[in-house]
């Protein structure tokens, strides 16, 4: 019952948070300087033409009415139409989300070993040369901007060792091998960026767990060190790292803007940049809201996972 109440509370808090985010997103775009109709028709537009377009876009209605209308559309899957192309926003988002999801899955698959393996080595070899070496490397990568890491990887694997393409150009007709080749460099970049935030925390958690009484009891029972490390220490050390992983999951969808731009990858992040440059409000609202939803949902899953894995709550 305790676990059920905690999970239900987290879900209700998530719903309230999403409503607040939707209001903030709509409100911020409302107070941006400039008139949408004037930007679309240009400076030479007549007052009559501006009035007709404002009525067509419902800009002559009160802001609260437009917010409720937009929110109702979001809840029913109607995200409106692009002000630039006239296409439905959901049709524009579809291929971009598909590309980013593929890139995110690839990056997350690489993220797991890049996080777990160094943390395990550091925890086992704590305060030794290899531990200090990984710590120094992690500190360097933490201080390195995404675009610089992406540029270094391009220099190494495109110029010095030319085995990967510089530009990640794909479309819906591309095969899986073309996607794999095109997304390798951006996926490695994203995986490294995410891993450096989690390695240090997992390493410290592992050391704390390895020093606990129940792990020492398992060692005294004669269990193999590898089994103690993987079966007993690692699962318990992963619990505090779930929040970092949740943040990384949100970053994969909403924070890939720089990486996608560097490699020319036609994903969700580059669409957000393009729509901001064009002031395409319906697309901006949809992309920001979707990124916020994924980020908040990832944190919800991390909280639920932490509750379910908490041994003190089991059986209550």
Short mmCIF file of C-alpha atoms in Angstrom, two decimals:
data_model
loop_
_atom_site.label_atom_id
_atom_site.label_comp_id
_atom_site.label_asym_id
_atom_site.label_seq_id
_atom_site.Cartn_x
_atom_site.Cartn_y
_atom_site.Cartn_z
CA UNK A 1 0.00 0.00 0.00
CA UNK A 2 2.85 2.39 0.76
CA UNK A 3 4.41 1.74 -2.66
CA UNK A 4 1.03 2.19 -4.38
CA UNK A 5 0.44 5.53 -2.66
CA UNK A 6 3.92 6.75 -3.56
CA UNK A 7 3.56 5.72 -7.21
CA UNK A 8 0.08 7.29 -7.47
CA UNK A 9 1.39 10.50 -5.93
CA UNK A 10 4.27 10.66 -8.42
CA UNK A 11 1.86 10.17 -11.34
CA UNK A 12 -0.50 12.92 -10.14
CA UNK A 13 2.45 15.26 -9.61
CA UNK A 14 3.62 14.51 -13.16
CA UNK A 15 0.21 15.41 -14.61
CA UNK A 16 0.15 18.70 -12.69
CA UNK A 17 3.72 19.48 -13.79
CA UNK A 18 2.83 18.89 -17.46
CA UNK A 19 -0.14 21.26 -17.18
CA UNK A 20 2.10 23.94 -15.66
CA UNK A 21 4.70 23.40 -18.40
CA UNK A 22 2.05 23.70 -21.13
CA UNK A 23 0.88 27.01 -19.66
CA UNK A 24 4.46 28.33 -19.44
CA UNK A 25 5.29 27.24 -23.01
CA UNK A 26 2.19 28.91 -24.43
CA UNK A 27 2.64 32.02 -22.28
CA UNK A 28 6.30 32.55 -23.18
CA UNK A 29 5.54 32.35 -26.90
CA UNK A 30 2.64 34.76 -26.41
CA UNK A 31 4.84 37.49 -24.94
CA UNK A 32 7.52 37.24 -27.61
CA UNK A 33 7.97 40.60 -29.36
CA UNK A 34 6.46 41.03 -32.79
CA UNK A 35 3.18 40.05 -34.39
CA UNK A 36 2.87 36.63 -36.00
CA UNK A 37 0.63 37.90 -38.79
CA UNK A 38 3.06 40.72 -39.60
CA UNK A 39 5.99 38.29 -39.76
CA UNK A 40 4.08 36.04 -42.16
CA UNK A 41 2.78 38.73 -44.52
CA UNK A 42 5.74 41.09 -44.28
CA UNK A 43 6.06 44.81 -43.64
CA UNK A 44 4.03 45.82 -46.69
CA UNK A 45 0.89 43.98 -45.61
CA UNK A 46 -2.30 46.02 -45.52
CA UNK A 47 -4.34 46.35 -42.30
CA UNK A 48 -7.18 44.44 -43.99
CA UNK A 49 -4.91 41.51 -44.88
CA UNK A 50 -3.47 41.47 -41.36
CA UNK A 51 -6.98 41.44 -39.86
CA UNK A 52 -8.04 38.53 -42.09
CA UNK A 53 -4.94 36.49 -41.20
CA UNK A 54 -5.27 37.22 -37.47
CA UNK A 55 -8.87 36.01 -37.61
CA UNK A 56 -7.79 32.89 -39.52
CA UNK A 57 -5.13 32.13 -36.92
CA UNK A 58 -7.53 33.01 -34.04
CA UNK A 59 -5.13 35.75 -32.93
CA UNK A 60 -8.11 38.06 -32.40
CA UNK A 61 -9.39 35.77 -29.63
CA UNK A 62 -8.41 36.10 -25.93
CA UNK A 63 -5.17 34.37 -25.00
CA UNK A 64 -6.82 32.10 -22.42
CA UNK A 65 -9.30 30.84 -25.03
CA UNK A 66 -6.47 30.13 -27.48
CA UNK A 67 -4.54 28.32 -24.74
CA UNK A 68 -7.50 26.07 -23.89
CA UNK A 69 -8.11 25.41 -27.59
CA UNK A 70 -4.44 24.54 -28.12
CA UNK A 71 -4.34 22.35 -24.99
CA UNK A 72 -7.46 20.51 -26.14
CA UNK A 73 -5.80 19.89 -29.49
CA UNK A 74 -2.65 18.57 -27.79
CA UNK A 75 -4.70 16.17 -25.66
CA UNK A 76 -6.53 14.87 -28.76
CA UNK A 77 -3.43 14.66 -30.97
CA UNK A 78 -4.24 17.73 -33.08
CA UNK A 79 -1.10 19.89 -32.97
CA UNK A 80 -2.28 22.36 -35.60
CA UNK A 81 -0.61 23.38 -38.85
CA UNK A 82 2.75 24.94 -39.57
CA UNK A 83 2.63 28.67 -40.25
CA UNK A 84 5.47 28.32 -42.76
CA UNK A 85 4.60 25.24 -44.83
CA UNK A 86 0.92 24.80 -44.04
CA UNK A 87 1.49 21.11 -43.32
CA UNK A 88 0.11 19.42 -40.24
CA UNK A 89 2.60 19.64 -37.38
CA UNK A 90 2.19 15.96 -36.58
CA UNK A 91 3.22 15.09 -40.15
CA UNK A 92 6.34 17.25 -39.80
CA UNK A 93 7.23 15.76 -36.42
CA UNK A 94 6.76 12.12 -37.44
CA UNK A 95 9.93 11.53 -39.52
CA UNK A 96 12.05 13.75 -37.25
CA UNK A 97 10.95 11.87 -34.12
CA UNK A 98 11.64 8.56 -35.87
CA UNK A 99 15.19 9.66 -36.67
CA UNK A 100 15.86 10.93 -33.16
CA UNK A 101 14.41 7.79 -31.55
CA UNK A 102 16.73 5.60 -33.63
CA UNK A 103 19.69 7.80 -32.69
CA UNK A 104 18.63 7.79 -29.03
CA UNK A 105 18.32 4.00 -28.87
CA UNK A 106 21.76 3.61 -30.44
CA UNK A 107 23.26 6.16 -28.04
CA UNK A 108 21.61 4.58 -25.00
CA UNK A 109 22.88 1.12 -25.95
CA UNK A 110 26.41 2.58 -26.05
CA UNK A 111 25.79 4.57 -22.85
CA UNK A 112 25.25 1.49 -20.67
CA UNK A 113 28.69 -0.14 -21.11
CA UNK A 114 30.41 3.26 -21.21
CA UNK A 115 28.94 3.92 -17.76
CA UNK A 116 28.97 0.53 -16.05
CA UNK A 117 32.38 -0.80 -17.14
CA UNK A 118 34.50 2.21 -16.07
CA UNK A 119 32.55 2.52 -12.80
CA UNK A 120 33.11 -1.17 -11.99
CA UNK A 121 36.82 -0.89 -12.76
CA UNK A 122 37.17 2.24 -10.65
CA UNK A 123 35.26 0.74 -7.72
CA UNK A 124 37.34 -2.43 -7.71
CA UNK A 125 40.62 -0.56 -8.25
CA UNK A 126 39.76 2.39 -6.03
CA UNK A 127 42.53 4.91 -5.27
CA UNK A 128 44.87 3.18 -7.72
CA UNK A 129 46.39 4.52 -10.92
CA UNK A 130 43.57 3.26 -13.15
CA UNK A 131 40.99 4.90 -10.86
CA UNK A 132 42.80 8.24 -10.97
CA UNK A 133 43.20 7.94 -14.74
CA UNK A 134 39.48 7.40 -15.34
CA UNK A 135 38.66 10.23 -12.92
CA UNK A 136 40.94 12.63 -14.81
CA UNK A 137 39.47 11.59 -18.15
CA UNK A 138 35.94 12.04 -16.80
CA UNK A 139 36.81 15.54 -15.54
CA UNK A 140 38.22 16.52 -18.95
CA UNK A 141 35.14 15.23 -20.77
CA UNK A 142 32.81 16.96 -18.29
CA UNK A 143 34.42 20.31 -19.06
CA UNK A 144 34.30 19.75 -22.83
CA UNK A 145 31.36 21.25 -24.78
CA UNK A 146 29.30 18.89 -26.92
CA UNK A 147 30.32 20.49 -30.19
CA UNK A 148 34.03 20.25 -29.31
CA UNK A 149 33.75 16.53 -28.53
CA UNK A 150 31.83 16.01 -31.77
CA UNK A 151 34.50 17.93 -33.70
CA UNK A 152 37.32 15.85 -32.15
CA UNK A 153 35.53 12.62 -33.07
CA UNK A 154 35.06 13.90 -36.62
CA UNK A 155 38.78 14.71 -36.89
CA UNK A 156 39.70 11.21 -35.66
CA UNK A 157 37.16 9.07 -37.54
CA UNK A 158 36.55 11.18 -40.64
CA UNK A 159 39.94 12.75 -41.41
CA UNK A 160 42.65 10.79 -39.56
CA UNK A 161 40.97 7.36 -39.83
CA UNK A 162 38.38 7.87 -42.61
CA UNK A 163 35.93 5.11 -41.74
CA UNK A 164 32.77 7.13 -41.02
CA UNK A 165 30.90 9.89 -42.89
CA UNK A 166 31.17 13.50 -41.71
CA UNK A 167 27.48 14.26 -42.33
CA UNK A 168 24.68 12.08 -41.00
CA UNK A 169 22.31 12.44 -43.94
CA UNK A 170 19.44 9.93 -43.96
CA UNK A 171 15.83 9.82 -45.13
CA UNK A 172 12.90 7.42 -44.96
CA UNK A 173 14.29 5.40 -47.86
CA UNK A 174 17.59 4.71 -46.07
CA UNK A 175 18.33 1.13 -45.07
CA UNK A 176 19.37 -0.02 -41.60
CA UNK A 177 23.06 -0.18 -42.57
CA UNK A 178 22.90 3.42 -43.83
CA UNK A 179 21.26 4.52 -40.58
CA UNK A 180 23.90 2.62 -38.60
CA UNK A 181 26.78 4.22 -40.48
CA UNK A 182 25.26 7.71 -40.42
CA UNK A 183 24.36 7.67 -36.72
CA UNK A 184 27.52 6.11 -35.27
CA UNK A 185 29.43 9.35 -34.67
CA UNK A 186 26.50 11.32 -33.21
CA UNK A 187 25.50 8.29 -31.10
CA UNK A 188 29.03 7.92 -29.70
CA UNK A 189 29.11 11.64 -28.95
CA UNK A 190 25.79 11.52 -27.09
CA UNK A 191 26.76 8.34 -25.22
CA UNK A 192 30.02 9.86 -23.98
CA UNK A 193 28.30 13.10 -22.94
CA UNK A 194 25.73 11.16 -20.93
CA UNK A 195 28.16 8.63 -19.47
CA UNK A 196 30.52 11.16 -17.92
CA UNK A 197 27.70 12.41 -15.70
CA UNK A 198 26.82 8.93 -14.47
CA UNK A 199 30.21 7.20 -14.14
CA UNK A 200 31.37 9.16 -11.09
CA UNK A 201 28.08 8.71 -9.24
CA UNK A 202 27.93 4.98 -9.98
CA UNK A 203 31.56 4.55 -8.93
CA UNK A 204 30.92 6.24 -5.55
CA UNK A 205 27.71 4.25 -5.03
CA UNK A 206 29.50 0.99 -5.80
CA UNK A 207 32.26 1.75 -3.30
CA UNK A 208 29.66 2.53 -0.64
CA UNK A 209 27.77 -0.70 -1.34
CA UNK A 210 30.97 -2.80 -1.44
CA UNK A 211 31.79 -1.56 2.06
CA UNK A 212 28.34 -2.50 3.42
CA UNK A 213 27.76 -5.37 5.84
CA UNK A 214 25.63 -7.57 3.59
CA UNK A 215 28.25 -7.52 0.81
CA UNK A 216 30.95 -8.47 3.28
CA UNK A 217 28.68 -11.25 4.56
CA UNK A 218 28.31 -12.55 1.01
CA UNK A 219 32.08 -12.53 0.64
CA UNK A 220 32.50 -14.42 3.92
CA UNK A 221 30.09 -17.08 2.63
CA UNK A 222 32.61 -17.79 -0.11
CA UNK A 223 30.71 -16.37 -3.08
CA UNK A 224 32.92 -15.54 -6.08
CA UNK A 225 33.95 -11.85 -6.18
CA UNK A 226 32.45 -11.38 -9.65
CA UNK A 227 29.08 -12.70 -8.47
CA UNK A 228 29.14 -10.49 -5.39
CA UNK A 229 29.93 -7.49 -7.56
CA UNK A 230 27.38 -8.12 -10.32
CA UNK A 231 24.53 -9.82 -8.42
CA UNK A 232 24.66 -8.03 -5.08
CA UNK A 233 26.54 -4.73 -5.32
CA UNK A 234 25.65 -3.43 -8.79
CA UNK A 235 21.81 -3.62 -8.55
CA UNK A 236 21.80 -1.69 -5.25
CA UNK A 237 24.31 0.87 -6.54
CA UNK A 238 22.19 1.51 -9.62
CA UNK A 239 19.21 2.86 -7.65
CA UNK A 240 20.68 6.34 -6.90
CA UNK A 241 21.93 6.52 -10.50
CA UNK A 242 18.43 6.20 -11.95
CA UNK A 243 17.74 9.93 -11.66
CA UNK A 244 20.88 10.73 -13.65
CA UNK A 245 19.82 8.16 -16.25
CA UNK A 246 16.37 9.77 -16.39
CA UNK A 247 17.92 13.17 -17.02
CA UNK A 248 20.03 11.59 -19.76
CA UNK A 249 16.93 10.08 -21.36
CA UNK A 250 15.34 13.51 -21.44
CA UNK A 251 18.55 14.94 -22.86
CA UNK A 252 18.46 12.38 -25.67
CA UNK A 253 15.18 13.78 -26.98
CA UNK A 254 15.32 17.45 -26.02
CA UNK A 255 19.03 18.17 -25.82
CA UNK A 256 20.46 16.72 -29.02
CA UNK A 257 20.21 20.05 -30.80
CA UNK A 258 23.94 20.75 -30.92
CA UNK A 259 24.97 17.24 -31.90
CA UNK A 260 22.34 16.97 -34.62
CA UNK A 261 23.35 20.33 -36.03
CA UNK A 262 27.08 19.48 -36.04
CA UNK A 263 26.50 16.26 -37.98
CA UNK A 264 23.64 17.58 -40.10
CA UNK A 265 21.31 14.87 -38.77
CA UNK A 266 17.61 15.47 -39.63
CA UNK A 267 16.21 14.81 -36.18
CA UNK A 268 13.99 16.36 -33.56
CA UNK A 269 16.60 18.78 -32.22
CA UNK A 270 17.45 20.31 -35.58
CA UNK A 271 13.72 20.76 -36.27
CA UNK A 272 13.42 22.80 -33.07
CA UNK A 273 16.27 25.09 -34.17
CA UNK A 274 14.80 25.53 -37.65
CA UNK A 275 11.33 26.33 -36.29
CA UNK A 276 12.79 28.89 -33.86
CA UNK A 277 14.60 30.64 -36.69
CA UNK A 278 11.39 30.75 -38.75
CA UNK A 279 9.20 31.68 -35.73
CA UNK A 280 6.88 28.78 -36.63
CA UNK A 281 4.89 28.90 -33.39
CA UNK A 282 2.81 25.70 -33.72
CA UNK A 283 5.94 23.66 -34.45
CA UNK A 284 7.85 25.33 -31.61
CA UNK A 285 5.01 24.65 -29.16
CA UNK A 286 4.76 21.01 -30.23
CA UNK A 287 8.50 20.32 -30.10
CA UNK A 288 9.06 22.00 -26.74
CA UNK A 289 6.01 20.32 -25.23
CA UNK A 290 7.07 16.92 -26.52
CA UNK A 291 10.61 17.35 -25.20
CA UNK A 292 9.24 18.43 -21.81
CA UNK A 293 6.87 15.46 -21.71
CA UNK A 294 9.66 12.99 -22.40
CA UNK A 295 11.92 14.62 -19.81
CA UNK A 296 9.23 14.61 -17.11
CA UNK A 297 8.10 11.09 -17.99
CA UNK A 298 11.70 9.84 -17.76
CA UNK A 299 11.99 11.31 -14.27
CA UNK A 300 8.66 9.69 -13.35
CA UNK A 301 9.93 6.29 -14.47
CA UNK A 302 13.13 6.84 -12.48
CA UNK A 303 11.13 7.69 -9.34
CA UNK A 304 8.89 4.64 -9.79
CA UNK A 305 11.93 2.45 -10.40
CA UNK A 306 13.59 3.75 -7.25
CA UNK A 307 10.42 3.07 -5.25
CA UNK A 308 10.08 -0.48 -6.61
CA UNK A 309 13.76 -1.26 -6.03
CA UNK A 310 13.81 0.16 -2.50
CA UNK A 311 14.09 -2.90 -0.21
CA UNK A 312 12.64 -1.00 2.75
CA UNK A 313 9.30 -0.56 0.93
CA UNK A 314 8.94 -4.14 -0.26
CA UNK A 315 6.30 -6.09 1.58
CA UNK A 316 4.58 -3.01 2.95
#
